[in-house]
Amino acid sequence: MRKLIITALMVATAVPILAPSVANAQSQREVNRDRQDLRQEQRELHRAYRNGDRHDIREQRRDVREARQELREDVRDRNRAWGRNDWRGYRDHNRGIYARGNWNAPFRYTAFRPGIRIAPSYFGSRYYIADPWRYRLPLAGRYQRWVRHYNDVILVDTRRGIVIDVIRNFYW
């Protein structure tokens, strides 16, 4: 009986440790599966365009829209599981990593907001954050980079120069 209780306690303490990694792996599998589904739906849409049936084209467009929406939702859920604001608690306990230091850009400070287009000089390679995982920042998407701008951190679409996200007063 004693062995059974000890084993049950060991399992109960091990499960919460393993749960986040298992959940993260499942969410990544869901994202990958949704990407495959989206590619398949796009292939079927191209086939419908080749065949030329309006009803099939309309139906395939709807399927592609739904597949894109599912992919967006799974990526959003995965980002929530990773913790969008995970860096806040980490920053409070590791102040040295977020120390501003003696850093200044050769241009004036501008309070950017999401949706505006900025000049390439603001997000040049010398301002990239090379290791965003060190600061517990969310993953940047394709053609996106985290950029330092004085005390702020900006997520920029590097192809179009559009600000996607801004975290103000990120550095101390």
PDB file of C-alpha atoms in Angstrom, residues 24-106:
ATOM      1  CA  ASN A  24       3.009  22.725 -26.951  1.00  0.00           C
ATOM      2  CA  ALA A  25       3.859  19.700 -29.086  1.00  0.00           C
ATOM      3  CA  GLN A  26       0.172  19.044 -29.718  1.00  0.00           C
ATOM      4  CA  SER A  27      -0.463  22.649 -30.714  1.00  0.00           C
ATOM      5  CA  GLN A  28       2.527  22.565 -33.092  1.00  0.00           C
ATOM      6  CA  ARG A  29       1.148  19.375 -34.649  1.00  0.00           C
ATOM      7  CA  GLU A  30      -2.229  21.095 -35.086  1.00  0.00           C
ATOM      8  CA  VAL A  31      -0.567  24.076 -36.774  1.00  0.00           C
ATOM      9  CA  ASN A  32       1.382  21.788 -39.117  1.00  0.00           C
ATOM     10  CA  ARG A  33      -1.750  19.795 -39.935  1.00  0.00           C
ATOM     11  CA  ASP A  34      -3.673  23.000 -40.689  1.00  0.00           C
ATOM     12  CA  ARG A  35      -0.857  24.176 -42.978  1.00  0.00           C
ATOM     13  CA  GLN A  36      -1.068  20.893 -44.874  1.00  0.00           C
ATOM     14  CA  ASP A  37      -4.855  21.240 -45.115  1.00  0.00           C
ATOM     15  CA  LEU A  38      -4.490  24.774 -46.445  1.00  0.00           C
ATOM     16  CA  ARG A  39      -2.013  23.639 -49.121  1.00  0.00           C
ATOM     17  CA  GLN A  40      -4.381  20.837 -50.119  1.00  0.00           C
ATOM     18  CA  GLU A  41      -7.326  23.225 -50.389  1.00  0.00           C
ATOM     19  CA  GLN A  42      -5.239  25.610 -52.508  1.00  0.00           C
ATOM     20  CA  ARG A  43      -4.309  22.733 -54.844  1.00  0.00           C
ATOM     21  CA  GLU A  44      -7.980  21.841 -55.221  1.00  0.00           C
ATOM     22  CA  LEU A  45      -8.798  25.496 -55.944  1.00  0.00           C
ATOM     23  CA  HIS A  46      -6.196  25.546 -58.729  1.00  0.00           C
ATOM     24  CA  ARG A  47      -7.725  22.362 -60.163  1.00  0.00           C
ATOM     25  CA  ALA A  48     -11.165  24.002 -60.087  1.00  0.00           C
ATOM     26  CA  TYR A  49      -9.755  27.030 -61.942  1.00  0.00           C
ATOM     27  CA  ARG A  50      -8.342  24.719 -64.610  1.00  0.00           C
ATOM     28  CA  ASN A  51     -11.650  22.879 -65.011  1.00  0.00           C
ATOM     29  CA  GLY A  52     -13.588  26.170 -65.103  1.00  0.00           C
ATOM     30  CA  ASP A  53     -16.742  25.219 -63.188  1.00  0.00           C
ATOM     31  CA  ARG A  54     -18.002  28.317 -61.346  1.00  0.00           C
ATOM     32  CA  HIS A  55     -19.742  26.338 -58.621  1.00  0.00           C
ATOM     33  CA  ASP A  56     -16.583  24.342 -57.853  1.00  0.00           C
ATOM     34  CA  ILE A  57     -14.460  27.499 -57.829  1.00  0.00           C
ATOM     35  CA  ARG A  58     -16.806  29.225 -55.384  1.00  0.00           C
ATOM     36  CA  GLU A  59     -16.875  26.162 -53.138  1.00  0.00           C
ATOM     37  CA  GLN A  60     -13.082  25.780 -53.189  1.00  0.00           C
ATOM     38  CA  ARG A  61     -12.567  29.470 -52.376  1.00  0.00           C
ATOM     39  CA  ARG A  62     -14.779  29.031 -49.340  1.00  0.00           C
ATOM     40  CA  ASP A  63     -12.789  25.947 -48.289  1.00  0.00           C
ATOM     41  CA  VAL A  64      -9.494  27.851 -48.647  1.00  0.00           C
ATOM     42  CA  ARG A  65     -10.885  30.723 -46.530  1.00  0.00           C
ATOM     43  CA  GLU A  66     -11.970  28.286 -43.826  1.00  0.00           C
ATOM     44  CA  ALA A  67      -8.580  26.530 -43.867  1.00  0.00           C
ATOM     45  CA  ARG A  68      -6.794  29.880 -43.512  1.00  0.00           C
ATOM     46  CA  GLN A  69      -9.036  30.821 -40.595  1.00  0.00           C
ATOM     47  CA  GLU A  70      -8.335  27.506 -38.827  1.00  0.00           C
ATOM     48  CA  LEU A  71      -4.606  28.019 -39.319  1.00  0.00           C
ATOM     49  CA  ARG A  72      -4.808  31.564 -37.901  1.00  0.00           C
ATOM     50  CA  GLU A  73      -6.741  30.328 -34.869  1.00  0.00           C
ATOM     51  CA  ASP A  74      -4.268  27.526 -34.161  1.00  0.00           C
ATOM     52  CA  VAL A  75      -1.291  29.865 -34.488  1.00  0.00           C
ATOM     53  CA  ARG A  76      -3.025  32.311 -32.143  1.00  0.00           C
ATOM     54  CA  ASP A  77      -3.715  29.511 -29.635  1.00  0.00           C
ATOM     55  CA  ARG A  78      -0.114  28.342 -29.877  1.00  0.00           C
ATOM     56  CA  ASN A  79       1.138  31.857 -29.184  1.00  0.00           C
ATOM     57  CA  ARG A  80      -1.172  32.068 -26.177  1.00  0.00           C
ATOM     58  CA  ALA A  81       0.174  28.746 -24.925  1.00  0.00           C
ATOM     59  CA  TRP A  82       3.711  30.120 -25.254  1.00  0.00           C
ATOM     60  CA  GLY A  83       2.553  33.128 -23.291  1.00  0.00           C
ATOM     61  CA  ARG A  84       2.394  36.474 -25.040  1.00  0.00           C
ATOM     62  CA  ASN A  85       3.278  38.286 -21.808  1.00  0.00           C
ATOM     63  CA  ASP A  86       5.668  35.638 -20.552  1.00  0.00           C
ATOM     64  CA  TRP A  87       8.512  38.151 -20.665  1.00  0.00           C
ATOM     65  CA  ARG A  88       6.948  40.373 -17.984  1.00  0.00           C
ATOM     66  CA  GLY A  89       7.419  37.965 -15.089  1.00  0.00           C
ATOM     67  CA  TYR A  90      10.813  36.912 -16.396  1.00  0.00           C
ATOM     68  CA  ARG A  91      11.924  40.543 -16.631  1.00  0.00           C
ATOM     69  CA  ASP A  92      11.004  41.210 -12.999  1.00  0.00           C
ATOM     70  CA  HIS A  93      13.338  38.436 -11.838  1.00  0.00           C
ATOM     71  CA  ASN A  94      16.159  39.037 -14.347  1.00  0.00           C
ATOM     72  CA  ARG A  95      16.594  42.787 -14.443  1.00  0.00           C
ATOM     73  CA  GLY A  96      20.178  42.595 -15.662  1.00  0.00           C
ATOM     74  CA  ILE A  97      19.185  41.074 -18.998  1.00  0.00           C
ATOM     75  CA  TYR A  98      16.774  43.940 -19.672  1.00  0.00           C
ATOM     76  CA  ALA A  99      19.165  46.698 -18.623  1.00  0.00           C
ATOM     77  CA  ARG A 100      19.115  49.468 -21.203  1.00  0.00           C
ATOM     78  CA  GLY A 101      22.811  50.125 -21.117  1.00  0.00           C
ATOM     79  CA  ASN A 102      24.450  52.897 -23.061  1.00  0.00           C
ATOM     80  CA  TRP A 103      22.416  52.469 -26.251  1.00  0.00           C
ATOM     81  CA  ASN A 104      21.253  55.329 -28.446  1.00  0.00           C
ATOM     82  CA  ALA A 105      20.324  55.413 -32.107  1.00  0.00           C
ATOM     83  CA  PRO A 106      21.602  58.106 -34.494  1.00  0.00           C
TER      84      PRO A 106
END
